[in-house]
mmCIF file of C-alpha atoms in Angstrom:
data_model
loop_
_atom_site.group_PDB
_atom_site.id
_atom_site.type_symbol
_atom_site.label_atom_id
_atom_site.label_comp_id
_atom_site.label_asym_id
_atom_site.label_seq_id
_atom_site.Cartn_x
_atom_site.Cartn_y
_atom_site.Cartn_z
ATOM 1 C CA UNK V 1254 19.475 -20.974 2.913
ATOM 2 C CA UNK V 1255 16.396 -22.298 0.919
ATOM 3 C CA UNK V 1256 16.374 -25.104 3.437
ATOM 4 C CA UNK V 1257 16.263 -22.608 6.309
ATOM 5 C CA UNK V 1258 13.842 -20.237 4.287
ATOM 6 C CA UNK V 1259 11.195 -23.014 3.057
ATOM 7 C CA UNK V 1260 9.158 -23.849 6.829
ATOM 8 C CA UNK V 1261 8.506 -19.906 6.512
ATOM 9 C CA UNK V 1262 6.618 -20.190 3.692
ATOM 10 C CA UNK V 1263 3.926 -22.817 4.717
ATOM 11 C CA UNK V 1264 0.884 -20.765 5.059
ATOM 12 C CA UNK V 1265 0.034 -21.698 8.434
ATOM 13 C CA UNK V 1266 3.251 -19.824 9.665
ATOM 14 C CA UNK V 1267 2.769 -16.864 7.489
ATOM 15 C CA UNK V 1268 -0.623 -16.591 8.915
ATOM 16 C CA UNK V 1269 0.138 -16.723 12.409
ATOM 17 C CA UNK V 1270 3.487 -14.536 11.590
ATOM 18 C CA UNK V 1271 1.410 -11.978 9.913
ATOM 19 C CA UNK V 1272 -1.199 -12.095 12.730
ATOM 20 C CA UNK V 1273 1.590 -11.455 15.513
ATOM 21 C CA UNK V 1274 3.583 -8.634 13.372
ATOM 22 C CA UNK V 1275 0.525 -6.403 12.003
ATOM 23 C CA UNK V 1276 -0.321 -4.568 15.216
ATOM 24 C CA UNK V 1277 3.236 -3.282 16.071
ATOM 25 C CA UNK V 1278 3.306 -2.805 12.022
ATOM 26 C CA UNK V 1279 0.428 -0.624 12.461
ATOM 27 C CA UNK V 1280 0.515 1.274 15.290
ATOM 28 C CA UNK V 1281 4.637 1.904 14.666
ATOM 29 C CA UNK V 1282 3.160 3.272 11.101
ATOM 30 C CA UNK V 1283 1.080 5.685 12.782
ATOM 31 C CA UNK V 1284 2.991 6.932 14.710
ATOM 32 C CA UNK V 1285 5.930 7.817 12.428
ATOM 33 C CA UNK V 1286 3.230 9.108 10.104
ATOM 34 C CA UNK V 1287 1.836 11.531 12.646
ATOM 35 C CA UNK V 1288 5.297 12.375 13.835
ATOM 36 C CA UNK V 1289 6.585 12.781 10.393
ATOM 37 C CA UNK V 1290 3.178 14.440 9.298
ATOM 38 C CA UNK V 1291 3.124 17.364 12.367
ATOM 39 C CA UNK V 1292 6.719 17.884 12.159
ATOM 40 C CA UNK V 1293 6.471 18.517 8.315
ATOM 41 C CA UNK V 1294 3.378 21.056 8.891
ATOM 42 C CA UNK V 1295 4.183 22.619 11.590
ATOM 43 C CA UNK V 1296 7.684 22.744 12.211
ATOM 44 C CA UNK V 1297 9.398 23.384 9.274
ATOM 45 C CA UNK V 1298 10.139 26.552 7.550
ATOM 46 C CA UNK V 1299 8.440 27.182 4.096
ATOM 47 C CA UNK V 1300 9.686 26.955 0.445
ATOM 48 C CA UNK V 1301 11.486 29.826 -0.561
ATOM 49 C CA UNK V 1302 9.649 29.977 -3.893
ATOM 50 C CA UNK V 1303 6.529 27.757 -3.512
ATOM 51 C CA UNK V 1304 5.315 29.300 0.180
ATOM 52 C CA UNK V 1305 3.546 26.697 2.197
ATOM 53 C CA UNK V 1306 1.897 24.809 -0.489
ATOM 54 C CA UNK V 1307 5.475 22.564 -0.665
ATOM 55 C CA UNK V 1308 4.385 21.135 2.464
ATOM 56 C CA UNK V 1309 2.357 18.470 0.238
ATOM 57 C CA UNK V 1310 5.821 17.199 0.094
ATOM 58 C CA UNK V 1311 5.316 15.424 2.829
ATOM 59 C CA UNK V 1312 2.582 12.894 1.460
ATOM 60 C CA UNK V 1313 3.451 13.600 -1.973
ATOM 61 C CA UNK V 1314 6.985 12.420 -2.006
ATOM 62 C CA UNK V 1315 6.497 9.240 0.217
ATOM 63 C CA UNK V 1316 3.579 7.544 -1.700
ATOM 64 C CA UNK V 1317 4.945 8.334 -4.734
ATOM 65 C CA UNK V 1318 8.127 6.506 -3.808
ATOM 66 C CA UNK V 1319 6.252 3.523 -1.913
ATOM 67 C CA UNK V 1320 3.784 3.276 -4.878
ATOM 68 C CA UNK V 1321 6.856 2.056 -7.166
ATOM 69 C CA UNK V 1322 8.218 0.345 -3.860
ATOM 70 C CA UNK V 1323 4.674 -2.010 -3.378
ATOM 71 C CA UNK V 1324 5.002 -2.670 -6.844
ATOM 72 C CA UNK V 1325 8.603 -4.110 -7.134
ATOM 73 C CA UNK V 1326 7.648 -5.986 -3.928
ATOM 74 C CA UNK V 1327 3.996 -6.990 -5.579
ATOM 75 C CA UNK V 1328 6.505 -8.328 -8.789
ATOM 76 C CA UNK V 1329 9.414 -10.310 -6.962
ATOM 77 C CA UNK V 1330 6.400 -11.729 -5.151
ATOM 78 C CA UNK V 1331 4.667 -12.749 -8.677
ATOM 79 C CA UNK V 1332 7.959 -13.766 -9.767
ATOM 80 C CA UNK V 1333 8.669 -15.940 -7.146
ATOM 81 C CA UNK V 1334 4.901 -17.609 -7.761
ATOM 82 C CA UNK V 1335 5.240 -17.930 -11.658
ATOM 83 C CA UNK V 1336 8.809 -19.507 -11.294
ATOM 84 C CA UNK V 1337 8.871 -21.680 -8.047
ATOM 85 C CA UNK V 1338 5.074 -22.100 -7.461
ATOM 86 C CA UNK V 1339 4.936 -20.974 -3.888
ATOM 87 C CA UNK V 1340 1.420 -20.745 -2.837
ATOM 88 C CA UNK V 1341 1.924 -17.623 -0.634
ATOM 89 C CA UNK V 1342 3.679 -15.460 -3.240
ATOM 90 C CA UNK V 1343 0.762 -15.996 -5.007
ATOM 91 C CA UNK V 1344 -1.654 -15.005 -3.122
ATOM 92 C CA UNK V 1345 0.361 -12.034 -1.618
ATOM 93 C CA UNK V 1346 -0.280 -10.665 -5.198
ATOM 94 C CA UNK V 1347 -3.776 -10.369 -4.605
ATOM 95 C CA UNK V 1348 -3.053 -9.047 -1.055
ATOM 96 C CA UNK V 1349 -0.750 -6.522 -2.329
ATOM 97 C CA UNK V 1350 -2.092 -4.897 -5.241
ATOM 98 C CA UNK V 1351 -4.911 -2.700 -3.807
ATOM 99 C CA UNK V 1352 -2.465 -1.163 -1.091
ATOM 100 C CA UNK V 1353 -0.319 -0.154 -4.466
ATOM 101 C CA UNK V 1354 -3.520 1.045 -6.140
ATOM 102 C CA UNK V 1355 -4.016 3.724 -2.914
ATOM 103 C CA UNK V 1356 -1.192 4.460 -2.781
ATOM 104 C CA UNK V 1357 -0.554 5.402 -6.560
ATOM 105 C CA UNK V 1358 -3.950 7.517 -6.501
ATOM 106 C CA UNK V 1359 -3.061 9.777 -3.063
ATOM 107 C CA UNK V 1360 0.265 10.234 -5.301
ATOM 108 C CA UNK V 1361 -1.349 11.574 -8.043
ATOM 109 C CA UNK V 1362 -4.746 13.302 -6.160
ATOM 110 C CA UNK V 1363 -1.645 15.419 -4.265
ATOM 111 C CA UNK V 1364 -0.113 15.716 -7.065
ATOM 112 C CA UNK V 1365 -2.901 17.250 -8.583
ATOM 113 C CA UNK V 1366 -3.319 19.802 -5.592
ATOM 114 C CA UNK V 1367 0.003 20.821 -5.805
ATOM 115 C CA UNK V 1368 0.515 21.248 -9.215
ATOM 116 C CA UNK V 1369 -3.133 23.337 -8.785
ATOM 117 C CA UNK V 1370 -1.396 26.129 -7.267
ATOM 118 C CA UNK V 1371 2.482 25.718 -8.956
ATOM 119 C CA UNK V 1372 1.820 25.006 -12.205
ATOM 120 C CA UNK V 1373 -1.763 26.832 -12.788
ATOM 121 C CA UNK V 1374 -3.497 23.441 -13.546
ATOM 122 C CA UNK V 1375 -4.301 20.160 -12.333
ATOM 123 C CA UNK V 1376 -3.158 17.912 -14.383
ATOM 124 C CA UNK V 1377 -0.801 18.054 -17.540
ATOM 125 C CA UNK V 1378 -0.377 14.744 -20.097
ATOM 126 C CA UNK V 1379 3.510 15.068 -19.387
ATOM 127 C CA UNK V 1380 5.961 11.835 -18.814
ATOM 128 C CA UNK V 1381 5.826 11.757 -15.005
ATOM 129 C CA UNK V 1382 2.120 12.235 -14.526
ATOM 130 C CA UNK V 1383 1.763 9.893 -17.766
ATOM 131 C CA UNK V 1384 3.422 7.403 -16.351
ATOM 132 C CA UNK V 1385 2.193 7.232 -12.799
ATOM 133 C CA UNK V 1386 -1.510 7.054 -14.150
ATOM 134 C CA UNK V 1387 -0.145 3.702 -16.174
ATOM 135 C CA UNK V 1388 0.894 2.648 -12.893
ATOM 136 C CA UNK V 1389 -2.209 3.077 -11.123
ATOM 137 C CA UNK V 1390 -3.724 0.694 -14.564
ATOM 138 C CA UNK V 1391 -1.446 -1.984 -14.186
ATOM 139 C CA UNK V 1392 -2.351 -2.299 -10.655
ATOM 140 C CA UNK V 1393 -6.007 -2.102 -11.018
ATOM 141 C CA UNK V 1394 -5.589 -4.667 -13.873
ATOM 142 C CA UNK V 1395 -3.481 -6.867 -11.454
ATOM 143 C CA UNK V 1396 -7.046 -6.814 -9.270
ATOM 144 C CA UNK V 1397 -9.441 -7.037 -12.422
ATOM 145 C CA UNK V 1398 -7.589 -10.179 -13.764
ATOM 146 C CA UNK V 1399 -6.820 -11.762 -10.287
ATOM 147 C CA UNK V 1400 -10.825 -11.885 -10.195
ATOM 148 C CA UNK V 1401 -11.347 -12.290 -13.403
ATOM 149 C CA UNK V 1402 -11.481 -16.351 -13.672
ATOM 150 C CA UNK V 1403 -14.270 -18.729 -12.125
ATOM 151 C CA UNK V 1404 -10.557 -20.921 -11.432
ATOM 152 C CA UNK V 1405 -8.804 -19.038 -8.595
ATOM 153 C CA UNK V 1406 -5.508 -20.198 -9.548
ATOM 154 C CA UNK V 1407 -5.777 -19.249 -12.960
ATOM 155 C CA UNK V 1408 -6.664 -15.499 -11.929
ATOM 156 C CA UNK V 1409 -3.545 -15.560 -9.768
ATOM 157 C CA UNK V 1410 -1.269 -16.776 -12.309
ATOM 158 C CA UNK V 1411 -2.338 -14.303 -14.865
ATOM 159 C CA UNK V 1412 -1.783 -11.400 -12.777
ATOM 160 C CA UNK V 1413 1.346 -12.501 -11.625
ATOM 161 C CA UNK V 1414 2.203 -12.274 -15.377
ATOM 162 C CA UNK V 1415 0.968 -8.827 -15.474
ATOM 163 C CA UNK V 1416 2.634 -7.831 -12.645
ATOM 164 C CA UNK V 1417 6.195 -9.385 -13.926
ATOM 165 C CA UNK V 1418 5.833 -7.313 -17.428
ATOM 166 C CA UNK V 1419 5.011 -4.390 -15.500
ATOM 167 C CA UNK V 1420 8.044 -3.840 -14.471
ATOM 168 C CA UNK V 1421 9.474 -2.117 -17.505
ATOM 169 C CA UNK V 1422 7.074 1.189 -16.373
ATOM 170 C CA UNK V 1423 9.365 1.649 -12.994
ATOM 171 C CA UNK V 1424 12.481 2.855 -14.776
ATOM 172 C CA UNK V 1425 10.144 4.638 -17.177
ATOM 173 C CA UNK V 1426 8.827 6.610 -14.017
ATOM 174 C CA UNK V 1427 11.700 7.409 -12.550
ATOM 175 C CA UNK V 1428 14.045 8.576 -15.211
ATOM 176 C CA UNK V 1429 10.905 10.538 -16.773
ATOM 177 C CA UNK V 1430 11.894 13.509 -15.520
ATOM 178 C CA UNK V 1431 15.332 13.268 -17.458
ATOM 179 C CA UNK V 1432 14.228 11.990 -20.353
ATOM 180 C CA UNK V 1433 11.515 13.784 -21.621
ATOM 181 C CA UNK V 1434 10.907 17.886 -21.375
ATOM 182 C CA UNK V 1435 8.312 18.338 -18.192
ATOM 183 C CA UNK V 1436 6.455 20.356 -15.845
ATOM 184 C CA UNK V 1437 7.703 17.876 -12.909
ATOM 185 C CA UNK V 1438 10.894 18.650 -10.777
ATOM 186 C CA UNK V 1439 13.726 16.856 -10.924
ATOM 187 C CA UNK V 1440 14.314 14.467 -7.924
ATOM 188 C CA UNK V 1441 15.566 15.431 -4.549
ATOM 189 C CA UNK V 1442 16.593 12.575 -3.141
ATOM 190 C CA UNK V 1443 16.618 9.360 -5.135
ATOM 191 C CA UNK V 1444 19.641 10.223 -6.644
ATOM 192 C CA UNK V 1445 23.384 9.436 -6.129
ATOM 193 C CA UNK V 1446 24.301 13.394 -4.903
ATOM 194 C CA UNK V 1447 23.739 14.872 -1.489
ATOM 195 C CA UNK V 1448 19.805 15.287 -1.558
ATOM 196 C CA UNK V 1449 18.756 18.753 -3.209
ATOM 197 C CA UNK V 1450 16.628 19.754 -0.143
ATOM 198 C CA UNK V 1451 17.554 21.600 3.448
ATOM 199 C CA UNK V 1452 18.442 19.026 6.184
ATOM 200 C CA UNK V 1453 15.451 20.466 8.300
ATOM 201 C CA UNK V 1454 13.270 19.555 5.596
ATOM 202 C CA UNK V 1455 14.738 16.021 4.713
ATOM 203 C CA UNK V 1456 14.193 14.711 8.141
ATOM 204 C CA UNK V 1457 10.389 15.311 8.664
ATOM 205 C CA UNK V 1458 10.295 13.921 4.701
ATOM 206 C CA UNK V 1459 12.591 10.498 5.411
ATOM 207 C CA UNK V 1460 10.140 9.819 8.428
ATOM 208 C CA UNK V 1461 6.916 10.290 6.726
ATOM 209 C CA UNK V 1462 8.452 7.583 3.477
ATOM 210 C CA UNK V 1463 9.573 5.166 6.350
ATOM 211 C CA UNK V 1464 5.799 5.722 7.649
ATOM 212 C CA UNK V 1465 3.823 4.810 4.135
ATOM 213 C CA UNK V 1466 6.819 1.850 4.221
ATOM 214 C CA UNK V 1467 5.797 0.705 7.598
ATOM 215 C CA UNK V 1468 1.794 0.713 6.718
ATOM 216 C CA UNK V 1469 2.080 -0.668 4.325
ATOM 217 C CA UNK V 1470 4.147 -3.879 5.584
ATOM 218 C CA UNK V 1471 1.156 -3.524 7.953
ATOM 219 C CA UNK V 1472 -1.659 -4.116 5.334
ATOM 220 C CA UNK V 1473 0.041 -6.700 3.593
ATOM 221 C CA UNK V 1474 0.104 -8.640 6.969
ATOM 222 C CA UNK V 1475 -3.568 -7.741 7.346
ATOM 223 C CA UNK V 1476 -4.857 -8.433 3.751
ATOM 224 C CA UNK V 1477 -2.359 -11.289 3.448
ATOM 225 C CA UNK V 1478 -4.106 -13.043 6.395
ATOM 226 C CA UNK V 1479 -7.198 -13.010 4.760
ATOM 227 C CA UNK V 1480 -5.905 -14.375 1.421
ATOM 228 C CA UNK V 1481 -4.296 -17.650 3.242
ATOM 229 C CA UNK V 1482 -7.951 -18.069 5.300
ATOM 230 C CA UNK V 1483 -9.770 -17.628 1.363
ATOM 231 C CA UNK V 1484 -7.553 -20.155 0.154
ATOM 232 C CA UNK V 1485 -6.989 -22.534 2.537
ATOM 233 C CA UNK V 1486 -10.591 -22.762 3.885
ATOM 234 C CA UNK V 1487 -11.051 -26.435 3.513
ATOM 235 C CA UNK V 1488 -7.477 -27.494 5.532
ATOM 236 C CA UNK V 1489 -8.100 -29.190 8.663
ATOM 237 C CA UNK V 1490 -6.247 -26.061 10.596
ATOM 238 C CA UNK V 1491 -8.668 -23.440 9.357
ATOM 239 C CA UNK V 1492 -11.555 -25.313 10.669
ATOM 240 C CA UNK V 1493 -9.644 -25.597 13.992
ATOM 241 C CA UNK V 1494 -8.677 -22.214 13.930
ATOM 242 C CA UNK V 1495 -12.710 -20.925 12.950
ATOM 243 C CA UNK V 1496 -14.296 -23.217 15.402
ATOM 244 C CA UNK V 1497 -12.229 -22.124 18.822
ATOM 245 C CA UNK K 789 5.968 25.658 15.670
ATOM 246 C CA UNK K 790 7.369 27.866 12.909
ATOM 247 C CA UNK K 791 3.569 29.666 12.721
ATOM 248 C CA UNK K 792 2.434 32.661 15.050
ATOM 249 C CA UNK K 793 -1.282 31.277 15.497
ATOM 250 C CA UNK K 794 -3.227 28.679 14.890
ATOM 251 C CA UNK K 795 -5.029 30.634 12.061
ATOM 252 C CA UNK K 796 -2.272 31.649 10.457
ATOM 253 C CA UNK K 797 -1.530 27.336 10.570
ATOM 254 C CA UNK K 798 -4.668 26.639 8.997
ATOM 255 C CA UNK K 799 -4.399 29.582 6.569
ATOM 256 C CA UNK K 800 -0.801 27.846 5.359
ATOM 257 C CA UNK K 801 0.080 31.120 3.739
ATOM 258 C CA UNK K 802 -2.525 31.271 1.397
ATOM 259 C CA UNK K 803 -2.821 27.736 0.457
ATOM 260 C CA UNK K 804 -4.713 26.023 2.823
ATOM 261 C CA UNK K 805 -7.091 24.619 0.711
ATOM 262 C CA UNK K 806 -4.572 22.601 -1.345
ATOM 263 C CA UNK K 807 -2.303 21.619 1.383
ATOM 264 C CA UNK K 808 -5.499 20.323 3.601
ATOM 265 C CA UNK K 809 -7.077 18.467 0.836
ATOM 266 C CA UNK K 810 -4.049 16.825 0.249
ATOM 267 C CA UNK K 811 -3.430 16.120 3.707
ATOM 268 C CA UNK K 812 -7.660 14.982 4.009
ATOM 269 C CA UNK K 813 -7.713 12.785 1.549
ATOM 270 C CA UNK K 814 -4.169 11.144 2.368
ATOM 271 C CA UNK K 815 -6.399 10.187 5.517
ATOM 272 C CA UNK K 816 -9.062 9.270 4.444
ATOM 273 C CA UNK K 817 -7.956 6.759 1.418
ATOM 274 C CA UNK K 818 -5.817 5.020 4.314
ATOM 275 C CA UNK K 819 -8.382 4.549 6.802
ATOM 276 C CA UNK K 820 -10.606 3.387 4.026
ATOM 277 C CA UNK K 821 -8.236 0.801 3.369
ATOM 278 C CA UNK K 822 -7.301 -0.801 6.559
ATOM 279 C CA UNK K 823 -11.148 -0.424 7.513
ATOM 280 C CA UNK K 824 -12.059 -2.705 4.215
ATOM 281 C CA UNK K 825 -9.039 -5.209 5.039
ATOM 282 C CA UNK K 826 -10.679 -5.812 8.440
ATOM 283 C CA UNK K 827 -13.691 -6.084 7.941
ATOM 284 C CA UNK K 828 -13.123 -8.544 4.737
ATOM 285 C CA UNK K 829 -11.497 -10.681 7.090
ATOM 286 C CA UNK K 830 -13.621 -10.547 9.836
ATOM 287 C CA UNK K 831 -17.018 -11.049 7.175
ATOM 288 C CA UNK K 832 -14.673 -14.388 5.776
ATOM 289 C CA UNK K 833 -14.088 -16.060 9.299
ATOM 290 C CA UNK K 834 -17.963 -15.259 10.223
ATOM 291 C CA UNK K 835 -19.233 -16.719 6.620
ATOM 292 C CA UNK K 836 -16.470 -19.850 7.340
ATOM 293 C CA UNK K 837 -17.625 -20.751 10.880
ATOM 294 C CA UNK K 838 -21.580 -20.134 9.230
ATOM 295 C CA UNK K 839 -20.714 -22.593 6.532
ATOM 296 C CA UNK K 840 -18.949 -25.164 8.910
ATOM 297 C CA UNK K 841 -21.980 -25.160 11.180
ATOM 298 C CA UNK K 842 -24.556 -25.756 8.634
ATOM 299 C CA UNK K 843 -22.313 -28.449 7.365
ATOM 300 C CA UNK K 844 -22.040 -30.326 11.064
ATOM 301 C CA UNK K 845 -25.935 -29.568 11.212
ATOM 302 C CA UNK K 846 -26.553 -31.781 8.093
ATOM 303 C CA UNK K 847 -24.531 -34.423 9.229
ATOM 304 C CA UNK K 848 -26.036 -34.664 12.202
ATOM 305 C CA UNK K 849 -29.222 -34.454 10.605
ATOM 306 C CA UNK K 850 -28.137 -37.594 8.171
ATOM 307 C CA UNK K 851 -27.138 -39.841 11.141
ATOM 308 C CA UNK K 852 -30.351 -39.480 13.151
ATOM 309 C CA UNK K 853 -32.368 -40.424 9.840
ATOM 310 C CA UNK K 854 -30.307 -43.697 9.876
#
């Protein structure tokens, strides 16, 4: 398999790979999202106890799941760098990170307006919140350290090490809500039971986390892209590729 | 559409406020994004082809002093 799987990884593929996948990525992401998005708003009935505010679901939920989804993908990448040196999981690291970073902070900013209303306050120093904050740390420290060396490759490798300890905070953040006493419900649908929520709400919901998926296989294409062309700026192919 | 109107849409039952600033900033953040990631690569390409001119200026340059 690794003999089948190794061509793929030469940047020059990835780069023309990423350059032929990101606009069906993209515009196949925005379309779910708006479909998703409208049929969540408009379309759906409301909460029986929370009104129309639960409707925040619909962004809410899907981040928050694709925000610990980017960053298990950001660490097998970093993994994959540290332990077999491939050039391209180390620089999708880099790529990576900041589309975890937004997508951590619209969790938490919706978060924030929905606990506004719900809870009578914006934020609370519980487990969940606690630990999605941390979250949104490691990743900007990911990003500080990648830049933080004059060496590029140095940067790299250290936040591929900060990436691979992160890990430990994902089951902290999911299982927070069992753990420890808190404000935040329970979950819905990452669990092994039927999913706690009415079929004519799931649907609009499963789109909408399939959307966030889709963009953001879309801006790791895009940022990706950009990463090789940093990196491999003084190859013969990147000239040839510059000059047409 | 499970609303009567369009006002009562944009009212969302009281909570309009919340539910579009969520919805706003959702937007926004994402546009942001894929906005910065093109024009990051776009701004490397045109400081690559700037820096590969200037270098086949100077060697042209060299071989005309010869």
């Amino acid at each position: 398999m690794f003999k089948w799987l190794h061509p793929y990884a030469k940047p020059e593929t990835v780069y023309r790979l990423c350059g032929r996948f990101y606009p069906w990525l993209m515009l196949s992401g925005v379309a779910l999202l708006a479909l998703g998005n409208i049929w969540g708003l408009a379309f759906t009935p409301p909460d029986y106890q929370q009104g129309d505010s639960y409707r925040i679901i619909h962004i809410h939920v899907p981040s928050a799941i694709m925000s610990m989804g980017t960053y298990s993908a950001m660490a097998i990448a970093a993994f994959i760098a540290l332990v077999w040196q491939v050039k391209v999981a180390q620089w999708s690291v880099t790529a990576i990170a900041p589309i975890g970073a937004v997508y951590t902070a619209i969790a938490l900013i919706t978060g924030m307006a929905w606990g506004k209303p719900m809870w009578g306050t914006w934020w609370v120093w519980d487990a969940r919140l606690t630990s999605e904050l941390i979250l949104l740390f490691l990743y900007l420290g990911v990003i500080a350290l990648s830049g933080a060396f004059s060496d590029r490759q140095t940067g790299a490798k250290a936040a591929s090490l900060l990436a691979v300890i992160g890990v430990i905070n994902l089951p902290v953040i999911h299982f927070s809500v069992e753990w420890w006493n808190t404000l935040h419900q329970g979950a819905s649908i990452t669990k092994f039971a039927k999913p706690s929520i009415d079929p004519s709400m799931l649907w609009p919901l499963l789109i909408s986390i399939l959307a966030f998926k889709v963009l953001m296989l879309a801006l790791v294409c895009l940022r990706l892209r950009t990463a090789i062309l940093q990196n491999e700026q003084h190859r013969p192919w990147v000239k040839a590729l510059v000059e047409e | 559409m499970y609303f009567q109107s369009m006002t009562e849409f944009w009212a969302m039952g009281g909570y309009g406020l919340f539910v579009w600033l969520s919805f706003g900033i959702t937007y926004a953040l994402l546009a942001v994004l894929t906005a910065y990631s093109h024009y990051q690569h776009k701004q490397f390409k045109r400081q690559l082809s700037a820096r590969l001119a200037r270098e086949q200026r100077v060697k042209q340059y060299q071989e005309q002093v010869k």
